[in-house]
Amino acid sequence: MRMTPARGRARLRSPWTWAALAAVTAVCAALPFLPAGGGGPRPLSADEARRLALTPLRAYQDSPAEVTVRAPLPGGTAVIRAVVDERRRRGVGWFDTGDAAERGLLAWDGAGLAVARPRADGSAGPLARPASTAEAVRDAARLRPTAWIRRRYGPASLDTALRLTLSLAADRPDDARRIARSGRRHLGTDRIDGRRYDVVSSAGDAPLRYWIDGAGRLRRVREDLDDDRTILVDVTGERVGTAVPEGPWARG
C-alpha cells in the first residue's frame, strides 16, 4: 500500500513574516489510541489484506473529496478543512489556528504549499471564516495568483500532514499478497459517526494507523510524531462537486 510518507518534525523553521505561516507548520496533542474491540493486535486476515489493497484505488476513485486535517502547533492545533483532488495531487481549503489573525486560505501539491489572506478585491488581507469548505474553495478561486505566498515543504508538522493527504491514493489497487506479508497488523475496531472501522497499522516501525471500512474505503489516518504529538486526517469518503482552482499554481 502506497501510504507511507516521510516522517516530519514539529519544529518550524519558516522565514515568512506573518504569524499564521509560522504557526501553521507544526494536530492536536497526542491522542490515545484505544481500539473499541477486535481482540488486540494480530496479523491481517486475507479479507483485510484484500480490502487494504483496494484502499488507494478507492481514494483515487472518490476524489475530489473533503478532508479535515489536524496538525499540532507549539501552542495548540491547526485545523485545515479542504478539498483534495488525488488525481491531480492538489488540495485547497481553509486553515484556522484559533486566532483570527492566524487563519486564511491554504493550497498545496506535491512540491509545497501556498497561503493567502484575501480581501474582497482579490488582494491579500483579512478574511472572515468561510461557512463551508466549498465556500473556502470558491474564495480561493476568486483570488489573483499574486495573492498567494508560496514555499516548499519543510520539516514542520503541517507540512508532514499535507504531504500525507496526497499519499493516500493510486490509480490501481495494491498487491494484497504483498500486504499480507508486509508486517501490517490489525489493531482492533473503532466507531466513527456510528460506523465500524478496522484499524490497521503500517508496516515496520512507521507510526501510521488507518481506519478502513468494509469496502476498503479510508476514513481516517493517524500519524504519531517523534515528539509524542499526533497528526490526524479525516476523509469524508464522498466525492464533492467543488473543483480545485488553478489560481494557487498560476503565474501572476
Short mmCIF file of C-alpha atoms in Angstrom, two decimals:
data_model
loop_
_atom_site.label_atom_id
_atom_site.label_comp_id
_atom_site.label_asym_id
_atom_site.label_seq_id
_atom_site.Cartn_x
_atom_site.Cartn_y
_atom_site.Cartn_z
CA MET A 1 0.00 0.00 0.00
CA ARG A 2 1.50 3.31 -1.08
CA MET A 3 0.67 5.26 2.02
CA THR A 4 3.89 5.86 3.98
CA PRO A 5 5.20 9.46 3.71
CA ALA A 6 8.45 10.68 5.19
CA ARG A 7 8.11 11.44 8.86
CA GLY A 8 8.13 15.09 9.83
CA ARG A 9 9.25 17.08 12.85
CA ALA A 10 7.13 19.54 14.80
CA ARG A 11 9.80 22.27 14.90
CA LEU A 12 9.05 25.08 12.48
CA ARG A 13 11.74 26.84 10.50
CA SER A 14 9.92 29.39 8.39
CA PRO A 15 11.25 32.76 7.18
CA TRP A 16 7.78 34.02 6.42
CA THR A 17 6.66 37.22 8.05
CA TRP A 18 3.11 36.75 9.28
CA ALA A 19 2.46 34.62 12.28
CA ALA A 20 -0.04 32.29 10.67
CA LEU A 21 2.53 30.92 8.27
CA ALA A 22 4.97 30.48 11.09
CA ALA A 23 2.46 28.77 13.33
CA VAL A 24 0.65 26.71 10.75
CA THR A 25 3.55 24.47 10.03
CA ALA A 26 3.51 22.44 13.03
CA VAL A 27 -2.62 18.04 15.14
CA CYS A 28 -3.77 18.06 18.32
CA ALA A 29 -1.82 16.95 21.37
CA ALA A 30 -1.18 13.24 21.42
CA LEU A 31 -4.45 11.36 21.29
CA PRO A 32 -4.59 7.98 22.97
CA PHE A 33 -5.50 5.22 20.56
CA LEU A 34 -7.81 2.79 22.23
CA PRO A 35 -9.47 0.34 19.82
CA ALA A 36 -13.03 -0.44 20.78
CA GLY A 37 -12.67 -4.11 20.00
CA GLY A 38 -11.03 -6.76 17.88
CA GLY A 39 -9.01 -8.77 20.39
CA GLY A 40 -5.71 -6.87 20.19
CA PRO A 41 -3.00 -6.69 17.51
CA ARG A 42 -2.76 -9.64 15.15
CA PRO A 43 -1.75 -10.36 11.54
CA LEU A 44 -4.15 -9.30 8.82
CA SER A 45 -6.64 -11.81 7.52
CA ALA A 46 -6.83 -12.45 3.77
CA ASP A 47 -10.02 -10.35 3.56
CA GLU A 48 -8.44 -7.46 5.48
CA ALA A 49 -5.37 -7.53 3.23
CA ARG A 50 -7.63 -7.51 0.18
CA ARG A 51 -9.61 -4.52 1.47
CA LEU A 52 -6.43 -2.67 2.38
CA ALA A 53 -5.10 -3.30 -1.12
CA LEU A 54 -8.20 -1.60 -2.52
CA THR A 55 -7.90 1.46 -0.28
CA PRO A 56 -5.64 3.62 -2.50
CA LEU A 57 -7.81 2.90 -5.55
CA ARG A 58 -10.98 3.75 -3.61
CA ALA A 59 -9.43 7.07 -2.57
CA TYR A 60 -8.50 7.79 -6.16
CA GLN A 61 -12.00 6.92 -7.41
CA ASP A 62 -13.71 9.00 -4.71
CA SER A 63 -11.57 12.07 -5.41
CA PRO A 64 -12.00 15.02 -5.13
CA ALA A 65 -13.17 14.63 -1.55
CA GLU A 66 -13.31 16.75 1.58
CA VAL A 67 -10.73 16.22 4.30
CA THR A 68 -10.19 17.65 7.76
CA VAL A 69 -6.58 17.79 8.93
CA ARG A 70 -5.43 18.47 12.49
CA ALA A 71 -1.76 19.28 12.98
CA PRO A 72 -0.01 20.28 16.22
CA LEU A 73 1.24 23.81 16.81
CA PRO A 74 3.66 24.93 19.52
CA GLY A 75 0.69 26.28 21.49
CA GLY A 76 -2.32 24.47 20.08
CA THR A 77 -3.72 22.94 16.90
CA ALA A 78 -4.06 23.96 13.27
CA VAL A 79 -7.27 22.72 11.66
CA ILE A 80 -7.48 22.54 7.87
CA ARG A 81 -10.76 21.86 6.06
CA ALA A 82 -10.16 21.35 2.38
CA VAL A 83 -10.97 19.59 -0.85
CA VAL A 84 -8.23 17.24 -2.05
CA ASP A 85 -8.01 16.09 -5.65
CA GLU A 86 -5.94 12.91 -5.51
CA ARG A 87 -5.96 12.60 -9.31
CA ARG A 88 -4.12 15.91 -9.67
CA ARG A 89 -2.36 15.75 -6.28
CA ARG A 90 -3.65 19.12 -5.15
CA GLY A 91 -5.62 20.44 -2.19
CA VAL A 92 -7.30 23.77 -1.44
CA GLY A 93 -9.15 24.90 1.66
CA TRP A 94 -9.07 26.92 4.84
CA PHE A 95 -6.80 26.81 7.88
CA ASP A 96 -7.56 28.09 11.36
CA THR A 97 -5.34 28.15 14.45
CA GLY A 98 -8.00 29.51 16.80
CA ASP A 99 -6.66 33.05 16.40
CA ALA A 100 -8.42 35.42 13.97
CA ALA A 101 -5.05 36.83 12.95
CA GLU A 102 -3.73 33.37 12.12
CA ARG A 103 -6.11 31.88 9.62
CA GLY A 104 -6.62 32.02 5.88
CA LEU A 105 -6.73 30.07 2.66
CA LEU A 106 -4.31 27.23 2.03
CA ALA A 107 -3.30 25.33 -1.12
CA TRP A 108 -0.78 22.54 -1.55
CA ASP A 109 0.56 20.00 -4.03
CA GLY A 110 3.43 17.55 -4.20
CA ALA A 111 6.07 20.30 -4.17
CA GLY A 112 4.92 22.70 -1.46
CA LEU A 113 2.19 24.93 -0.08
CA ALA A 114 0.76 28.42 -0.53
CA VAL A 115 -1.19 30.65 1.87
CA ALA A 116 -3.40 33.68 1.28
CA ARG A 117 -5.44 36.02 3.44
CA PRO A 118 -7.55 37.74 0.79
CA ARG A 119 -9.67 40.86 0.66
CA ALA A 120 -12.82 41.04 -1.40
CA ASP A 121 -10.95 42.66 -4.32
CA GLY A 122 -8.67 39.65 -4.65
CA SER A 123 -5.65 41.15 -2.93
CA ALA A 124 -4.15 39.87 0.31
CA GLY A 125 -5.73 40.80 3.62
CA PRO A 126 -8.07 39.58 6.42
CA LEU A 127 -10.93 37.26 5.62
CA ALA A 128 -13.86 36.01 7.67
CA ARG A 129 -14.04 32.28 8.22
CA PRO A 130 -15.95 30.61 5.33
CA ALA A 131 -19.23 28.93 6.19
CA SER A 132 -18.16 25.70 4.45
CA THR A 133 -15.28 24.01 2.70
CA ALA A 134 -16.95 24.66 -0.65
CA GLU A 135 -17.13 28.37 0.14
CA ALA A 136 -13.42 28.39 1.03
CA VAL A 137 -12.61 26.82 -2.33
CA ARG A 138 -14.75 29.42 -4.11
CA ASP A 139 -12.91 32.17 -2.21
CA ALA A 140 -9.63 30.67 -3.37
CA ALA A 141 -10.85 30.58 -6.97
CA ARG A 142 -11.56 34.34 -6.89
CA LEU A 143 -8.05 35.28 -5.82
CA ARG A 144 -5.38 36.67 -8.07
CA PRO A 145 -2.31 34.43 -8.37
CA THR A 146 -0.24 37.19 -6.74
CA ALA A 147 -2.29 36.90 -3.53
CA TRP A 148 -0.66 33.55 -2.73
CA ILE A 149 2.56 33.30 -0.74
CA ARG A 150 4.34 30.10 -1.71
CA ARG A 151 7.09 27.95 -0.26
CA ARG A 152 8.42 24.43 -0.48
CA TYR A 153 7.86 21.86 2.22
CA GLY A 154 9.97 21.88 5.35
CA PRO A 155 10.22 19.72 8.47
CA ALA A 156 7.17 21.13 10.29
CA SER A 157 4.14 19.06 11.31
CA LEU A 158 1.71 20.84 8.99
CA ASP A 159 3.97 20.10 6.04
CA THR A 160 4.03 16.43 7.03
CA ALA A 161 0.24 16.40 7.36
CA LEU A 162 -0.36 17.99 3.95
CA ARG A 163 2.02 15.57 2.25
CA LEU A 164 0.23 12.72 3.99
CA THR A 165 -3.09 13.73 2.39
CA LEU A 166 -1.52 13.33 -1.06
CA SER A 167 -0.05 9.89 -0.37
CA LEU A 168 -3.32 8.03 0.14
CA ALA A 169 -4.41 7.27 -3.43
CA ALA A 170 -3.33 5.39 -6.56
CA ASP A 171 -4.97 4.62 -9.88
CA ARG A 172 -4.71 0.87 -9.27
CA PRO A 173 -5.03 -1.44 -6.27
CA ASP A 174 -2.04 -2.60 -4.29
CA ASP A 175 -0.92 -6.24 -4.10
CA ALA A 176 -2.95 -7.98 -1.39
CA ARG A 177 -0.46 -10.84 -1.06
CA ARG A 178 2.41 -8.44 -0.55
CA ILE A 179 0.37 -6.54 2.04
CA ALA A 180 -0.36 -9.78 3.91
CA ARG A 181 3.40 -10.44 4.14
CA SER A 182 4.40 -6.85 4.96
CA GLY A 183 4.04 -6.90 8.73
CA ARG A 184 0.94 -4.74 8.90
CA ARG A 185 -1.26 -5.56 11.88
CA HIS A 186 -4.96 -5.44 12.65
CA LEU A 187 -5.10 -3.36 15.85
CA GLY A 188 -8.81 -3.59 16.60
CA THR A 189 -12.05 -1.92 15.59
CA ASP A 190 -13.38 1.56 16.18
CA ARG A 191 -16.54 3.54 15.50
CA ILE A 192 -16.73 6.96 13.86
CA ASP A 193 -20.13 8.61 13.43
CA GLY A 194 -21.79 5.31 14.28
CA ARG A 195 -19.95 3.27 11.63
CA ARG A 196 -17.50 0.45 12.32
CA TYR A 197 -13.93 0.55 11.01
CA ASP A 198 -10.98 -1.79 11.17
CA VAL A 199 -7.84 -0.08 12.46
CA VAL A 200 -4.67 -1.25 10.71
CA SER A 201 -1.04 -0.35 11.35
CA SER A 202 1.51 0.46 8.69
CA ALA A 203 4.43 -1.87 8.05
CA GLY A 204 7.60 -1.81 10.10
CA ASP A 205 8.07 0.94 12.65
CA ALA A 206 6.30 3.72 10.70
CA PRO A 207 3.86 5.30 13.18
CA LEU A 208 0.78 5.25 10.96
CA ARG A 209 -2.73 3.94 11.61
CA TYR A 210 -5.52 3.57 9.05
CA TRP A 211 -9.28 3.33 9.67
CA ILE A 212 -10.77 1.20 6.85
CA ASP A 213 -14.42 0.31 6.26
CA GLY A 214 -15.90 -2.92 4.93
CA ALA A 215 -15.48 -1.82 1.31
CA GLY A 216 -11.85 -0.78 1.73
CA ARG A 217 -12.55 2.95 1.93
CA LEU A 218 -10.33 5.06 4.11
CA ARG A 219 -11.99 7.13 6.83
CA ARG A 220 -9.09 8.28 9.00
CA VAL A 221 -5.30 8.29 9.15
CA ARG A 222 -3.25 8.98 12.24
CA GLU A 223 0.49 9.62 12.35
CA ASP A 224 2.41 9.84 15.63
CA LEU A 225 5.32 12.28 15.50
CA ASP A 226 8.66 11.98 17.23
CA ASP A 227 7.69 14.47 19.95
CA ASP A 228 4.61 12.49 21.07
CA ARG A 229 2.18 14.69 19.19
CA THR A 230 -0.24 13.48 16.56
CA ILE A 231 -1.43 14.29 13.04
CA LEU A 232 -4.99 13.30 12.23
CA VAL A 233 -6.55 13.25 8.75
CA ASP A 234 -10.28 12.57 8.40
CA VAL A 235 -11.67 11.76 4.95
CA THR A 236 -15.37 12.02 4.13
CA GLY A 237 -15.18 9.22 1.56
CA GLU A 238 -17.71 11.04 -0.64
CA ARG A 239 -16.94 12.90 -3.83
CA VAL A 240 -17.66 16.63 -3.91
CA GLY A 241 -18.64 18.79 -6.85
CA THR A 242 -16.20 21.56 -5.99
CA ALA A 243 -13.18 21.62 -8.30
CA VAL A 244 -9.75 22.62 -7.04
CA PRO A 245 -8.99 26.02 -8.66
CA GLU A 246 -5.90 26.78 -10.75
CA GLY A 247 -5.11 30.13 -9.13
CA PRO A 248 -2.69 29.00 -6.42
CA TRP A 249 -0.47 27.43 -9.11
CA ALA A 250 -0.85 30.07 -11.81
CA ARG A 251 1.89 32.55 -12.59
CA GLY A 252 0.99 36.09 -11.55
#
